[in-house]
Short mmCIF file of C-alpha atoms in Angstrom, two decimals:
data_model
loop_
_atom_site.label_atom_id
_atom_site.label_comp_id
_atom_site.label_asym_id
_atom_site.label_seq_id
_atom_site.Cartn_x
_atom_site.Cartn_y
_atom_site.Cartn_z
CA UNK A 1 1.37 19.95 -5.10
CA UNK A 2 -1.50 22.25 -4.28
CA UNK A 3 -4.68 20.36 -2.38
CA UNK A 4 -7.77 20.96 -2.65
CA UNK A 5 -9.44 19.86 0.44
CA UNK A 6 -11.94 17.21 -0.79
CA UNK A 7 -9.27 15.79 -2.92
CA UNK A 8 -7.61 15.27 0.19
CA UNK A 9 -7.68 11.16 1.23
CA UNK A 10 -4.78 10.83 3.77
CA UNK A 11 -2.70 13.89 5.57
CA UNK A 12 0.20 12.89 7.54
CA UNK A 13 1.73 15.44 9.77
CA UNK A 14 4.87 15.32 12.09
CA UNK A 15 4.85 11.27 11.91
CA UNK A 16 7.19 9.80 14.48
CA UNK A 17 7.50 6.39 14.76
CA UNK A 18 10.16 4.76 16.62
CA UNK A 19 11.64 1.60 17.89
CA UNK A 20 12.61 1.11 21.75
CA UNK A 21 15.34 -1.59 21.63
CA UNK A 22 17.53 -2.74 24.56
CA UNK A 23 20.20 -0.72 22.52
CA UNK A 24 18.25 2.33 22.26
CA UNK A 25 15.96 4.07 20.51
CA UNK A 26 15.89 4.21 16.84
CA UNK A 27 13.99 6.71 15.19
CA UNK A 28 12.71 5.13 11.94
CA UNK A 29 10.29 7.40 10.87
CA UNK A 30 11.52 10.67 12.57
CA UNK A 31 8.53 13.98 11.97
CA UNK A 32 7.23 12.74 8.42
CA UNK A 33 4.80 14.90 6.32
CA UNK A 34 3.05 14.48 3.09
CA UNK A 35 -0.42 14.10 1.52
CA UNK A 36 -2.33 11.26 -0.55
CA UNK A 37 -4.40 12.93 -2.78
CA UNK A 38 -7.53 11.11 -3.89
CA UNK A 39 -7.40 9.35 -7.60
CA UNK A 40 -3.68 9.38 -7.61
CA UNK A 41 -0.65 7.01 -7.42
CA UNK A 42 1.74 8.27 -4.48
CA UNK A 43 5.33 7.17 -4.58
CA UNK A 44 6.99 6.82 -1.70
CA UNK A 45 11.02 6.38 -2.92
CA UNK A 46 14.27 6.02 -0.78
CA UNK A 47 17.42 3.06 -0.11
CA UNK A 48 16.36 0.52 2.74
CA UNK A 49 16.61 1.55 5.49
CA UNK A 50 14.78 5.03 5.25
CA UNK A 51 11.47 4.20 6.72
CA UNK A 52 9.25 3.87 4.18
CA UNK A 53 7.58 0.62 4.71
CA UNK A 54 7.84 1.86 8.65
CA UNK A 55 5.68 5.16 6.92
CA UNK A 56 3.47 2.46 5.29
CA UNK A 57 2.88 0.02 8.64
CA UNK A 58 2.26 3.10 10.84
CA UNK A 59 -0.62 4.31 8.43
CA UNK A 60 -2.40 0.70 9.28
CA UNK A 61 -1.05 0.38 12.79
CA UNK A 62 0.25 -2.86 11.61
CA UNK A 63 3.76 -1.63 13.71
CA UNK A 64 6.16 -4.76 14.43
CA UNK A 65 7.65 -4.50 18.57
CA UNK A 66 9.41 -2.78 19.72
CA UNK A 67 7.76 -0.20 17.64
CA UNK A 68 5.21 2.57 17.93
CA UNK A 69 3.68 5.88 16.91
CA UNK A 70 4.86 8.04 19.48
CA UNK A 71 4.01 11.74 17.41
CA UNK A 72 2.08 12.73 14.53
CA UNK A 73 -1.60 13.25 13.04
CA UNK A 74 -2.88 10.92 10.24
CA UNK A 75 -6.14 12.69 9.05
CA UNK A 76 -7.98 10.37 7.00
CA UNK A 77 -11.09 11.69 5.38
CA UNK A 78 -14.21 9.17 4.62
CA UNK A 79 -16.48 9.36 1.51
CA UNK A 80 -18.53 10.68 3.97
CA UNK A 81 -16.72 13.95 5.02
CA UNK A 82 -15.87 12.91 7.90
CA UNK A 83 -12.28 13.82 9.31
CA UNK A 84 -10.37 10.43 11.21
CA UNK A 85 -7.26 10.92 13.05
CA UNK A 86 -5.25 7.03 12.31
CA UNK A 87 -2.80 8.26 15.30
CA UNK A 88 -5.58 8.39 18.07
CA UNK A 89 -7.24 4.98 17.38
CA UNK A 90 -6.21 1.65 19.23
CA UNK A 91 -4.46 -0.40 16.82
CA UNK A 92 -6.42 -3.65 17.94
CA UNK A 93 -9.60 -1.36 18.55
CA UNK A 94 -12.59 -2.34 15.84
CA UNK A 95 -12.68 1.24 14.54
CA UNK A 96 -9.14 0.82 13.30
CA UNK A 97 -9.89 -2.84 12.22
CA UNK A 98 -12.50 -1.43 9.66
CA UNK A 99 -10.48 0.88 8.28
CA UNK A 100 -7.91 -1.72 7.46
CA UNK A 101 -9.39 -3.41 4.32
CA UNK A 102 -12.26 -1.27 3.82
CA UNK A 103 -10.82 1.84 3.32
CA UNK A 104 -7.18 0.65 3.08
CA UNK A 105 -5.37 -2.39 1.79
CA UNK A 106 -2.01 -3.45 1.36
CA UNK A 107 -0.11 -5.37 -0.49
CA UNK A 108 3.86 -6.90 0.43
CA UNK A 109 6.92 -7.91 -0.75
CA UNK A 110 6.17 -11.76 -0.28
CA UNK A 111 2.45 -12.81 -0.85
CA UNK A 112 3.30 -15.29 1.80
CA UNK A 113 3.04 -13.31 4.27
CA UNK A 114 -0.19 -12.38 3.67
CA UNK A 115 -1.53 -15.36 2.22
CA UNK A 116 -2.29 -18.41 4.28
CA UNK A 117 -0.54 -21.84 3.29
CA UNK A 118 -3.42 -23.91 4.28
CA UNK A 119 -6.69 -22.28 2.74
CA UNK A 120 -7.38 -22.18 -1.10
CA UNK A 121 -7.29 -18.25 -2.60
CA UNK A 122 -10.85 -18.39 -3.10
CA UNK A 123 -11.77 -18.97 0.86
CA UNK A 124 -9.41 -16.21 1.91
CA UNK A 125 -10.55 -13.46 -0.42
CA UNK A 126 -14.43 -14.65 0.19
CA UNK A 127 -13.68 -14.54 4.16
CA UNK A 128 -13.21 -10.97 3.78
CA UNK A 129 -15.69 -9.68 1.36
CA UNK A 130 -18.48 -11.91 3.66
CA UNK A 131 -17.11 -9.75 6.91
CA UNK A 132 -17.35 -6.90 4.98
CA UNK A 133 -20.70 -7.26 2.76
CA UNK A 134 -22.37 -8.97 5.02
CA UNK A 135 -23.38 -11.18 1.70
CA UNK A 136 -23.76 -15.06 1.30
CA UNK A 137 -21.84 -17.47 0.58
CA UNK A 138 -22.69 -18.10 -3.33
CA UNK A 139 -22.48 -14.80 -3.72
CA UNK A 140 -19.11 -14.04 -2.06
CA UNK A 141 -17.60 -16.54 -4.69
CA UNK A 142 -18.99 -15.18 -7.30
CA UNK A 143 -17.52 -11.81 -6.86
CA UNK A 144 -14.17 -13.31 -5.85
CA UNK A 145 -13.97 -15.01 -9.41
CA UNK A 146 -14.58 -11.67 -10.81
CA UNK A 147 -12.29 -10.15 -8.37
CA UNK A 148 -9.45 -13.01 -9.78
CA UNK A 149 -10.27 -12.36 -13.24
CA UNK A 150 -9.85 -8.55 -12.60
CA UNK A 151 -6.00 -8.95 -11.93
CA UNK A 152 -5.58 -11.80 -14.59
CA UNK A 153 -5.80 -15.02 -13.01
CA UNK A 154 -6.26 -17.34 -16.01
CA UNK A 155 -8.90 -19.79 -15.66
CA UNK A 156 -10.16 -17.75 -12.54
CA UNK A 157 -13.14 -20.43 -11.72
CA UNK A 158 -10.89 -22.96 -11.59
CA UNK A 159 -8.26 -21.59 -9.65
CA UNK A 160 -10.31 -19.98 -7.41
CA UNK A 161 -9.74 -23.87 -5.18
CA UNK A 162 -6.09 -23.64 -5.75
CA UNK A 163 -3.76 -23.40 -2.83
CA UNK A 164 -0.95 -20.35 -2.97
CA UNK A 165 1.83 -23.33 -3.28
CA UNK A 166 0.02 -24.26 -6.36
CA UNK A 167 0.83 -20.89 -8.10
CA UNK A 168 3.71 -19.53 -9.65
CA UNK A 169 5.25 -15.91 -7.87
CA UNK A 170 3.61 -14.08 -10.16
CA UNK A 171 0.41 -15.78 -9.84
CA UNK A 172 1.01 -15.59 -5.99
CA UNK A 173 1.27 -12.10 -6.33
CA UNK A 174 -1.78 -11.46 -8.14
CA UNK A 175 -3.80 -13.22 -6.03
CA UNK A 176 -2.12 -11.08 -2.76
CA UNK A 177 -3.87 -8.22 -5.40
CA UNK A 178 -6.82 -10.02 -5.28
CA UNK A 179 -7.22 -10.53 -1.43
CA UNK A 180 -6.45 -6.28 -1.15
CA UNK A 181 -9.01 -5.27 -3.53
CA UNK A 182 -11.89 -7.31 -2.12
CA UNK A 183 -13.24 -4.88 -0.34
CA UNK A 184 -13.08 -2.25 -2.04
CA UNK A 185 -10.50 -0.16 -0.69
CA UNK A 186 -10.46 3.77 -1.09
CA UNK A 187 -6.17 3.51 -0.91
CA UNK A 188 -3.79 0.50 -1.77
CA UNK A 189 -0.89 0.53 -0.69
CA UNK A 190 1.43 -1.26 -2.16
CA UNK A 191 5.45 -2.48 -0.24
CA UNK A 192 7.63 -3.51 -3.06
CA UNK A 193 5.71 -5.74 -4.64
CA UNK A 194 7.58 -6.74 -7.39
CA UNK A 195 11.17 -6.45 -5.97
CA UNK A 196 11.09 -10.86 -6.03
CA UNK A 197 9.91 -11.31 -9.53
CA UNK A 198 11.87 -11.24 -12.36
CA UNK A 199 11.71 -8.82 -14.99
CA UNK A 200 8.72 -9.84 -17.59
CA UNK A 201 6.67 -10.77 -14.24
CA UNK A 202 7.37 -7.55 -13.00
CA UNK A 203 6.64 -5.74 -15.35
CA UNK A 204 3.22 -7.38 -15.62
CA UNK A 205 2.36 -6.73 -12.21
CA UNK A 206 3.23 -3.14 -12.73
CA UNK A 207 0.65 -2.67 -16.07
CA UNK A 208 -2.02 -4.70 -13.86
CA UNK A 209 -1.70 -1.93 -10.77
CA UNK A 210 -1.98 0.83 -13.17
CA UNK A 211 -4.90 -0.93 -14.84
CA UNK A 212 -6.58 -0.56 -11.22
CA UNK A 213 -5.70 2.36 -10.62
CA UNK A 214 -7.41 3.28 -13.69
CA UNK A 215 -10.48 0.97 -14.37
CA UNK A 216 -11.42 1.60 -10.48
CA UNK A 217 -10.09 5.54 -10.09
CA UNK A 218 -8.41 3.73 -6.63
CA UNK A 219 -5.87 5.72 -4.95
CA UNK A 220 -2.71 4.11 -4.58
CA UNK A 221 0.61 4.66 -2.51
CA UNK A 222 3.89 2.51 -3.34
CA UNK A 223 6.76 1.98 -1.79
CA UNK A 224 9.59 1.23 -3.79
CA UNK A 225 13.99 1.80 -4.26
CA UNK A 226 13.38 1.68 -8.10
CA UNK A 227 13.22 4.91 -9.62
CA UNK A 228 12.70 3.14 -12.71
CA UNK A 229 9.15 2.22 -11.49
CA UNK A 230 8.88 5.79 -9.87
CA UNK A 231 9.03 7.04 -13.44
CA UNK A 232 6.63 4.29 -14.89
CA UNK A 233 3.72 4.70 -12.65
CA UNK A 234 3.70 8.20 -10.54
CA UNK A 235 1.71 10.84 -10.37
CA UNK A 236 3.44 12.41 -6.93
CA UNK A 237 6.58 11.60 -5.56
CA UNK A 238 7.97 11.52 -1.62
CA UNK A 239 11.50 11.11 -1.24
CA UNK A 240 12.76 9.11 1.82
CA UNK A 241 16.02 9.84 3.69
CA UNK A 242 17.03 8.49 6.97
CA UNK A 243 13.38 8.83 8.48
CA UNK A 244 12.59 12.08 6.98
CA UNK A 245 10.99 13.37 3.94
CA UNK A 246 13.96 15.37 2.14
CA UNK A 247 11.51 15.87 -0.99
CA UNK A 248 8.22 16.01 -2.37
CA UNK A 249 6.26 16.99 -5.35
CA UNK A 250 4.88 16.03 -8.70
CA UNK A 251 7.20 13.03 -10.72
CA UNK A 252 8.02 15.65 -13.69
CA UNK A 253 9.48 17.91 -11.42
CA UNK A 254 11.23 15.50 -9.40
CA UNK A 255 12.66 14.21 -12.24
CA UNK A 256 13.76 17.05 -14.26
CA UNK A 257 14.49 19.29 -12.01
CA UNK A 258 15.17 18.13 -8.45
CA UNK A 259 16.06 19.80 -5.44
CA UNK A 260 17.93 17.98 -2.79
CA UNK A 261 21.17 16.23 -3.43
CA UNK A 262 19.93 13.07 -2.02
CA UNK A 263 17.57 13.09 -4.50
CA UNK A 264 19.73 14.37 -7.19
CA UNK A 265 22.26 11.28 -6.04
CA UNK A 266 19.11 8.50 -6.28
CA UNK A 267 18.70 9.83 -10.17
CA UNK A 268 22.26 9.71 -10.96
CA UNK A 269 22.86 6.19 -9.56
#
């Protein structure tokens, strides 16, 4: 995939990220490269175990002990043209916290572990567009209900009160959907977030993130095992092996005419 710079959102280079056990080290995410181009839906694809959501948690600095970034550059570059290295901020440092949400969101595997038991939807999603926007109360609700309708909450001024017990997985889902695109991101990311849901569900949640990526030009990377949803929703492809990136490129030539046997294996299986 040839780059032109301003098209450019995220450039990871040499990404080492590794875990410092009483065992050992273990070298999850071992000198990764690749590039999130602006506008487009990344796909980051490989068995578990490969490092991808590691990939995905180092971009954030949202690392789980014993783990850190010990290597690497993550350029990020604002609206503004200015040039952020991820790798160099503190993860708890307030530069790093307004990056996370504002310019990037993610979404998980299980909303609930993103979504807090004991506060309706509608207070958790406000919470962050008020940080944000700096706007009132009234008016943070009212753009949450939008926000809610946007990813096909039925009823969305009703539910907005709900608690996430209240709502079915998909629903739960949708609203984790909701709480990432508050603010606006510039890049969603996006941890298998449909391997729990069953088929139809799934494939509802799929149509609503291309819908996004679409109505709102947002720029989206997801992880994933499926090639099946590689082929439904990619624009660029990153294949995962073992902490490294074995291959990379645009989905049609991924697909039809692959390089690497690992990634002539994951099409066969």
């Amino acid at each position: 995939v040839k780059n032109n710079i301003e098209d450019i959102f995220l450039d990871v280079r040499g990404l080492k990220t590794h875990f410092f056990t009483d065992e050992g080290i273990v070298k999850a995410v071992d000198g990764v490269d690749f590039t999130i181009n602006r506008g487009r839906t990344i796909c980051i694809v490989g068995e578990s175990g490969c490092g991808k959501s590691i990939t995905a948690r180092s971009i954030l600095q949202i690392i789980d002990k014993p783990g850190k970034i010990v290597e690497g550059k993550m350029l990020l570059q604002k609206n503004s043209g200015e040039n952020i290295d991820i790798c160099r901020l503190k993860s708890t440092g307030k530069a790093m916290r307004k990056i996370r949400g504002k310019e990037i969101s993610m979404i998980f595997q299980e909303p609930m572990s993103s979504l807090s038991p004991i506060h309706t939807i509608g207070n958790q999603i406000m919470e962050g567009i008020e940080l944000h926007f700096g706007i009132s109360k009234s008016e943070s609700r009212k753009r949450a209900i939008e926000i809610l309708d946007r990813v096909g909450i039925p009823k969305a001024e009703e539910r907005i009160d709900s608690y996430v017990f209240e709502l079915s997985g998909g629903m739960r889902q949708r609203a984790m959907i909701a709480m990432a695109l508050s603010c606006q991101p510039n890049l969603l990311i996006a941890d298998e977030p449909t391997t729990a849901l069953d088929v139809t569900t799934q494939a509802n949640i799929l149509d609503l993130i291309k819908k996004i990526q679409k109505d709102l030009n947002m720029t989206i990377m997801f992880i994933t095992h499926d090639l099946g949803v590689v082929a439904e929703i990619a624009d660029d492809v990153v294949v995962m092996y073992l902490g490294k990136v074995v291959e990379s490129g645009d989905v049609d030539s991924i697909f039809n005419d692959p390089k690497h046997p690992y990634t002539k294996k994951l099409l066969e299986s």
